[in-house]
Each structure stands twice: as structure tokens, then as C-alpha cells.
């Protein structure tokens, strides 16, 4: 099965999905390709979403982003196991990261393990998340680089193990 939408209006899609306080600028667009297959009791799926900001000025309450999200996953019916082979996110001058993981006995035990890796996160670009009045009084700088988090647990007991490394470079925070 293949689904391709070479041109999507993302702000209209967000409205259709009834996202509260739609953060996407009017005119945001993108493309989507999704493939899925069922073979010998295993469902595999891969998807890619490319998105871009509109040209011109945007409101300070919107997220002006360009980037892509790639996902590759599989589910085995007989063993009830799910694997996220790869989730790759790249957002211009803001974030580049990856994730992978597994869930064993998805419908019952839900034993999970995963890894999240951040290649780069531009801390200054996160200022758009602050309310306008705070954004004018705050300066943020630096980046988070080569950071990795590993976690594991079960659905009934929650997170049982988490380890990771954060590497900050030239980090700064100031407020008037």
C-alpha cells in the first residue's frame, strides 16, 4: 500500500485535525509519502513528511519551520512486538535527532526500550516557544550537541531505567 500526497496544506490539515492554537503559519505546506506492507504476519511501514514555512513575514506566535521527519517501523502479529527502526527528525537550524526502540508484547506487557539521540539542538532558536512579552526580555544562546538518552521499562511499572549524556556548548541565558 502506498499513499503519496506531493502537496499538502499543513495549516489546513492542522485545522481539520482540530489542533488547539494551530502553531503552523498560514500557507505552510509539505509533502507526505507513506508505504505499508503485510507479509508473513509482519506489518512494515515507512513514511516521510517534508514541510516548509511560507515565504514572507509570519506572526511571532507561529512556528516558522522547514524540515523533514522520516519513520520506519514494523509490527509482528504472532509475537505482538513493535519496533521503531528509525525516527529521524531534521528541522532547519533548530534540531537534528534520531530515535529507535522496541515494545515487546504490545497489547499486554508493553516492555519497552529505546534510544533518543540529539545531534544538534540550537537553544537560541527555542525562544519562539516563549510568550511574546517574555521573549523580548530573554536571551538564550548555545547548543546541545551529541546527546544520547537510553530508557527502558514496562507499561505496568513505568520507566525503570534511564541514562544519558547532555553536552552543552556555549550555553547562555539572560533576562532583563
PDB file of C-alpha atoms in Angstrom:
ATOM      1  CA  UNK A   1       0.000   0.000   0.000  1.00  0.00           C
ATOM      2  CA  UNK A   2       1.381   3.406  -0.917  1.00  0.00           C
ATOM      3  CA  UNK A   3      -0.096   6.796  -0.135  1.00  0.00           C
ATOM      4  CA  UNK A   4       1.502   9.868  -1.652  1.00  0.00           C
ATOM      5  CA  UNK A   5       0.470  13.468  -1.170  1.00  0.00           C
ATOM      6  CA  UNK A   6       3.024  15.542  -3.060  1.00  0.00           C
ATOM      7  CA  UNK A   7       1.430  18.793  -1.931  1.00  0.00           C
ATOM      8  CA  UNK A   8      -0.295  19.324   1.420  1.00  0.00           C
ATOM      9  CA  UNK A   9      -1.596  22.482   3.057  1.00  0.00           C
ATOM     10  CA  UNK A  10      -0.348  21.843   6.608  1.00  0.00           C
ATOM     11  CA  UNK A  11      -2.204  24.708   8.281  1.00  0.00           C
ATOM     12  CA  UNK A  12      -5.478  23.405   6.814  1.00  0.00           C
ATOM     13  CA  UNK A  13      -4.587  19.871   7.889  1.00  0.00           C
ATOM     14  CA  UNK A  14      -3.967  21.159  11.436  1.00  0.00           C
ATOM     15  CA  UNK A  15      -7.399  22.805  11.332  1.00  0.00           C
ATOM     16  CA  UNK A  16      -9.007  19.596  10.110  1.00  0.00           C
ATOM     17  CA  UNK A  17      -7.349  17.715  12.983  1.00  0.00           C
ATOM     18  CA  UNK A  18      -8.643  20.452  15.326  1.00  0.00           C
ATOM     19  CA  UNK A  19      -5.233  21.240  16.796  1.00  0.00           C
ATOM     20  CA  UNK A  20      -5.674  23.837  19.542  1.00  0.00           C
ATOM     21  CA  UNK A  21      -3.890  27.115  18.885  1.00  0.00           C
ATOM     22  CA  UNK A  22      -2.665  25.978  15.468  1.00  0.00           C
ATOM     23  CA  UNK A  23       1.085  26.792  15.570  1.00  0.00           C
ATOM     24  CA  UNK A  24       1.559  26.454  11.813  1.00  0.00           C
ATOM     25  CA  UNK A  25       1.731  29.640   9.769  1.00  0.00           C
ATOM     26  CA  UNK A  26      -0.924  30.164   7.143  1.00  0.00           C
ATOM     27  CA  UNK A  27       0.418  28.890   3.857  1.00  0.00           C
ATOM     28  CA  UNK A  28       2.615  26.181   5.390  1.00  0.00           C
ATOM     29  CA  UNK A  29       2.949  23.297   3.004  1.00  0.00           C
ATOM     30  CA  UNK A  30       4.529  19.927   2.734  1.00  0.00           C
ATOM     31  CA  UNK A  31       4.519  16.521   1.155  1.00  0.00           C
ATOM     32  CA  UNK A  32       3.865  13.063   2.537  1.00  0.00           C
ATOM     33  CA  UNK A  33       4.718   9.579   1.360  1.00  0.00           C
ATOM     34  CA  UNK A  34       3.611   6.509   3.280  1.00  0.00           C
ATOM     35  CA  UNK A  35       4.208   2.889   2.355  1.00  0.00           C
ATOM     36  CA  UNK A  36       2.994  -0.151   4.259  1.00  0.00           C
ATOM     37  CA  UNK A  37       3.091  -3.880   3.618  1.00  0.00           C
ATOM     38  CA  UNK A  38       1.850  -7.049   5.286  1.00  0.00           C
ATOM     39  CA  UNK A  39       3.965 -10.106   4.593  1.00  0.00           C
ATOM     40  CA  UNK A  40       4.119 -13.345   6.551  1.00  0.00           C
ATOM     41  CA  UNK A  41       2.456 -11.823   9.620  1.00  0.00           C
ATOM     42  CA  UNK A  42       4.651  -8.720   9.745  1.00  0.00           C
ATOM     43  CA  UNK A  43       3.426  -5.213   9.015  1.00  0.00           C
ATOM     44  CA  UNK A  44       6.141  -2.824   7.896  1.00  0.00           C
ATOM     45  CA  UNK A  45       5.665   0.862   7.325  1.00  0.00           C
ATOM     46  CA  UNK A  46       7.799   3.784   6.223  1.00  0.00           C
ATOM     47  CA  UNK A  47       6.772   7.410   5.996  1.00  0.00           C
ATOM     48  CA  UNK A  48       8.377  10.720   5.141  1.00  0.00           C
ATOM     49  CA  UNK A  49       6.918  14.147   5.774  1.00  0.00           C
ATOM     50  CA  UNK A  50       8.687  17.181   4.329  1.00  0.00           C
ATOM     51  CA  UNK A  51       7.421  20.569   5.473  1.00  0.00           C
ATOM     52  CA  UNK A  52       8.268  24.185   4.802  1.00  0.00           C
ATOM     53  CA  UNK A  53       7.370  27.598   6.041  1.00  0.00           C
ATOM     54  CA  UNK A  54       5.668  30.116   3.803  1.00  0.00           C
ATOM     55  CA  UNK A  55       7.581  32.954   2.208  1.00  0.00           C
ATOM     56  CA  UNK A  56       7.178  36.360   3.799  1.00  0.00           C
ATOM     57  CA  UNK A  57       6.550  37.555   7.322  1.00  0.00           C
ATOM     58  CA  UNK A  58       4.881  35.316   9.877  1.00  0.00           C
ATOM     59  CA  UNK A  59       3.263  36.049  13.213  1.00  0.00           C
ATOM     60  CA  UNK A  60       5.524  35.702  16.282  1.00  0.00           C
ATOM     61  CA  UNK A  61       3.071  33.107  17.621  1.00  0.00           C
ATOM     62  CA  UNK A  62       3.731  30.717  14.772  1.00  0.00           C
ATOM     63  CA  UNK A  63       6.493  28.194  14.247  1.00  0.00           C
ATOM     64  CA  UNK A  64       8.339  29.042  11.011  1.00  0.00           C
ATOM     65  CA  UNK A  65       9.995  25.709  10.309  1.00  0.00           C
ATOM     66  CA  UNK A  66      11.343  23.803   7.353  1.00  0.00           C
ATOM     67  CA  UNK A  67      12.427  20.212   7.666  1.00  0.00           C
ATOM     68  CA  UNK A  68      11.592  16.553   7.431  1.00  0.00           C
ATOM     69  CA  UNK A  69      10.503  13.584   9.502  1.00  0.00           C
ATOM     70  CA  UNK A  70      11.323  10.017   8.425  1.00  0.00           C
ATOM     71  CA  UNK A  71       9.853   6.962  10.153  1.00  0.00           C
ATOM     72  CA  UNK A  72      10.480   3.243   9.655  1.00  0.00           C
ATOM     73  CA  UNK A  73       8.596   0.783  11.854  1.00  0.00           C
ATOM     74  CA  UNK A  74       7.329  -2.783  11.969  1.00  0.00           C
ATOM     75  CA  UNK A  75       4.840  -4.872  13.934  1.00  0.00           C
ATOM     76  CA  UNK A  76       4.904  -8.679  14.132  1.00  0.00           C
ATOM     77  CA  UNK A  77       1.413 -10.101  14.638  1.00  0.00           C
ATOM     78  CA  UNK A  78       2.405 -13.509  16.036  1.00  0.00           C
ATOM     79  CA  UNK A  79       4.751 -12.205  18.752  1.00  0.00           C
ATOM     80  CA  UNK A  80       2.918  -8.885  19.316  1.00  0.00           C
ATOM     81  CA  UNK A  81       6.210  -6.970  19.030  1.00  0.00           C
ATOM     82  CA  UNK A  82       6.624  -3.457  17.665  1.00  0.00           C
ATOM     83  CA  UNK A  83       9.918  -1.969  16.532  1.00  0.00           C
ATOM     84  CA  UNK A  84      10.682   1.596  15.643  1.00  0.00           C
ATOM     85  CA  UNK A  85      13.693   1.034  13.425  1.00  0.00           C
ATOM     86  CA  UNK A  86      14.250   4.750  12.906  1.00  0.00           C
ATOM     87  CA  UNK A  87      12.652   8.101  13.551  1.00  0.00           C
ATOM     88  CA  UNK A  88      14.799  10.842  12.034  1.00  0.00           C
ATOM     89  CA  UNK A  89      13.879  14.499  12.515  1.00  0.00           C
ATOM     90  CA  UNK A  90      15.668  17.411  10.859  1.00  0.00           C
ATOM     91  CA  UNK A  91      14.391  20.957  11.358  1.00  0.00           C
ATOM     92  CA  UNK A  92      16.336  23.832   9.837  1.00  0.00           C
ATOM     93  CA  UNK A  93      18.792  25.499  12.199  1.00  0.00           C
ATOM     94  CA  UNK A  94      16.949  24.066  15.187  1.00  0.00           C
ATOM     95  CA  UNK A  95      17.149  20.323  15.638  1.00  0.00           C
ATOM     96  CA  UNK A  96      18.607  17.180  14.192  1.00  0.00           C
ATOM     97  CA  UNK A  97      17.807  13.982  16.043  1.00  0.00           C
ATOM     98  CA  UNK A  98      17.084  10.284  15.860  1.00  0.00           C
ATOM     99  CA  UNK A  99      15.128   7.729  17.847  1.00  0.00           C
ATOM    100  CA  UNK A 100      14.721   3.958  17.794  1.00  0.00           C
ATOM    101  CA  UNK A 101      13.117   1.447  20.075  1.00  0.00           C
ATOM    102  CA  UNK A 102      11.064  -1.654  20.662  1.00  0.00           C
ATOM    103  CA  UNK A 103       7.941  -2.670  22.529  1.00  0.00           C
ATOM    104  CA  UNK A 104       7.588  -6.360  23.345  1.00  0.00           C
ATOM    105  CA  UNK A 105       4.105  -7.786  23.893  1.00  0.00           C
ATOM    106  CA  UNK A 106       2.491  -4.511  22.866  1.00  0.00           C
ATOM    107  CA  UNK A 107      -1.049  -5.482  23.948  1.00  0.00           C
ATOM    108  CA  UNK A 108      -0.146  -6.950  27.352  1.00  0.00           C
ATOM    109  CA  UNK A 109       3.272  -6.500  28.992  1.00  0.00           C
ATOM    110  CA  UNK A 110       4.385  -3.471  26.930  1.00  0.00           C
ATOM    111  CA  UNK A 111       8.053  -3.927  27.801  1.00  0.00           C
ATOM    112  CA  UNK A 112       9.875  -1.097  26.056  1.00  0.00           C
ATOM    113  CA  UNK A 113      13.401   0.085  25.387  1.00  0.00           C
ATOM    114  CA  UNK A 114      14.637   2.924  23.262  1.00  0.00           C
ATOM    115  CA  UNK A 115      17.262   5.476  22.405  1.00  0.00           C
ATOM    116  CA  UNK A 116      16.905   9.157  21.575  1.00  0.00           C
ATOM    117  CA  UNK A 117      19.917  10.929  20.105  1.00  0.00           C
ATOM    118  CA  UNK A 118      20.160  14.657  19.549  1.00  0.00           C
ATOM    119  CA  UNK A 119      22.879  15.533  17.066  1.00  0.00           C
ATOM    120  CA  UNK A 120      22.241  19.240  17.439  1.00  0.00           C
ATOM    121  CA  UNK A 121      19.680  21.484  19.130  1.00  0.00           C
ATOM    122  CA  UNK A 122      20.006  25.253  18.688  1.00  0.00           C
ATOM    123  CA  UNK A 123      18.936  26.672  22.050  1.00  0.00           C
ATOM    124  CA  UNK A 124      18.600  30.241  20.730  1.00  0.00           C
ATOM    125  CA  UNK A 125      16.024  29.099  18.183  1.00  0.00           C
ATOM    126  CA  UNK A 126      13.812  27.827  21.021  1.00  0.00           C
ATOM    127  CA  UNK A 127      12.987  31.409  22.006  1.00  0.00           C
ATOM    128  CA  UNK A 128       9.877  31.237  19.797  1.00  0.00           C
ATOM    129  CA  UNK A 129       8.347  28.941  22.436  1.00  0.00           C
ATOM    130  CA  UNK A 130       8.277  31.783  24.975  1.00  0.00           C
ATOM    131  CA  UNK A 131       5.309  34.156  25.194  1.00  0.00           C
ATOM    132  CA  UNK A 132       5.942  37.406  23.293  1.00  0.00           C
ATOM    133  CA  UNK A 133       6.344  39.540  26.437  1.00  0.00           C
ATOM    134  CA  UNK A 134       8.961  37.137  27.874  1.00  0.00           C
ATOM    135  CA  UNK A 135      10.744  36.674  24.539  1.00  0.00           C
ATOM    136  CA  UNK A 136      11.552  40.409  24.407  1.00  0.00           C
ATOM    137  CA  UNK A 137      13.227  40.258  27.853  1.00  0.00           C
ATOM    138  CA  UNK A 138      15.081  36.952  27.426  1.00  0.00           C
ATOM    139  CA  UNK A 139      18.212  35.953  25.573  1.00  0.00           C
ATOM    140  CA  UNK A 140      19.100  32.304  25.042  1.00  0.00           C
ATOM    141  CA  UNK A 141      22.216  31.029  23.357  1.00  0.00           C
ATOM    142  CA  UNK A 142      24.284  27.940  22.712  1.00  0.00           C
ATOM    143  CA  UNK A 143      23.558  24.449  21.536  1.00  0.00           C
ATOM    144  CA  UNK A 144      23.003  20.938  22.758  1.00  0.00           C
ATOM    145  CA  UNK A 145      25.227  18.521  20.831  1.00  0.00           C
ATOM    146  CA  UNK A 146      25.827  14.810  20.585  1.00  0.00           C
ATOM    147  CA  UNK A 147      23.432  13.957  23.386  1.00  0.00           C
ATOM    148  CA  UNK A 148      22.015  10.489  23.859  1.00  0.00           C
ATOM    149  CA  UNK A 149      19.332   9.103  26.148  1.00  0.00           C
ATOM    150  CA  UNK A 150      18.554   5.415  26.689  1.00  0.00           C
ATOM    151  CA  UNK A 151      15.470   4.251  28.514  1.00  0.00           C
ATOM    152  CA  UNK A 152      13.560   1.066  29.340  1.00  0.00           C
ATOM    153  CA  UNK A 153      10.563  -0.072  31.330  1.00  0.00           C
ATOM    154  CA  UNK A 154       7.160  -1.700  31.178  1.00  0.00           C
ATOM    155  CA  UNK A 155       3.620  -0.459  30.762  1.00  0.00           C
ATOM    156  CA  UNK A 156       2.652  -1.524  34.283  1.00  0.00           C
ATOM    157  CA  UNK A 157       5.743  -0.307  36.163  1.00  0.00           C
ATOM    158  CA  UNK A 158       6.650   2.653  34.005  1.00  0.00           C
ATOM    159  CA  UNK A 159      10.181   3.831  33.376  1.00  0.00           C
ATOM    160  CA  UNK A 160      12.667   1.586  35.188  1.00  0.00           C
ATOM    161  CA  UNK A 161      15.956   2.685  33.632  1.00  0.00           C
ATOM    162  CA  UNK A 162      17.133   5.905  32.053  1.00  0.00           C
ATOM    163  CA  UNK A 163      20.656   7.002  31.254  1.00  0.00           C
ATOM    164  CA  UNK A 164      22.058   9.717  29.111  1.00  0.00           C
ATOM    165  CA  UNK A 165      24.622  12.334  28.312  1.00  0.00           C
ATOM    166  CA  UNK A 166      23.968  16.023  27.674  1.00  0.00           C
ATOM    167  CA  UNK A 167      26.641  18.139  26.008  1.00  0.00           C
ATOM    168  CA  UNK A 168      26.075  21.890  26.079  1.00  0.00           C
ATOM    169  CA  UNK A 169      28.240  24.220  24.024  1.00  0.00           C
ATOM    170  CA  UNK A 170      28.405  27.989  24.628  1.00  0.00           C
ATOM    171  CA  UNK A 171      25.155  27.924  26.622  1.00  0.00           C
ATOM    172  CA  UNK A 172      23.817  31.207  27.933  1.00  0.00           C
ATOM    173  CA  UNK A 173      20.605  32.525  29.429  1.00  0.00           C
ATOM    174  CA  UNK A 174      19.832  36.133  30.291  1.00  0.00           C
ATOM    175  CA  UNK A 175      16.780  38.034  31.388  1.00  0.00           C
ATOM    176  CA  UNK A 176      16.202  41.802  31.647  1.00  0.00           C
TER     177      UNK A 176
END
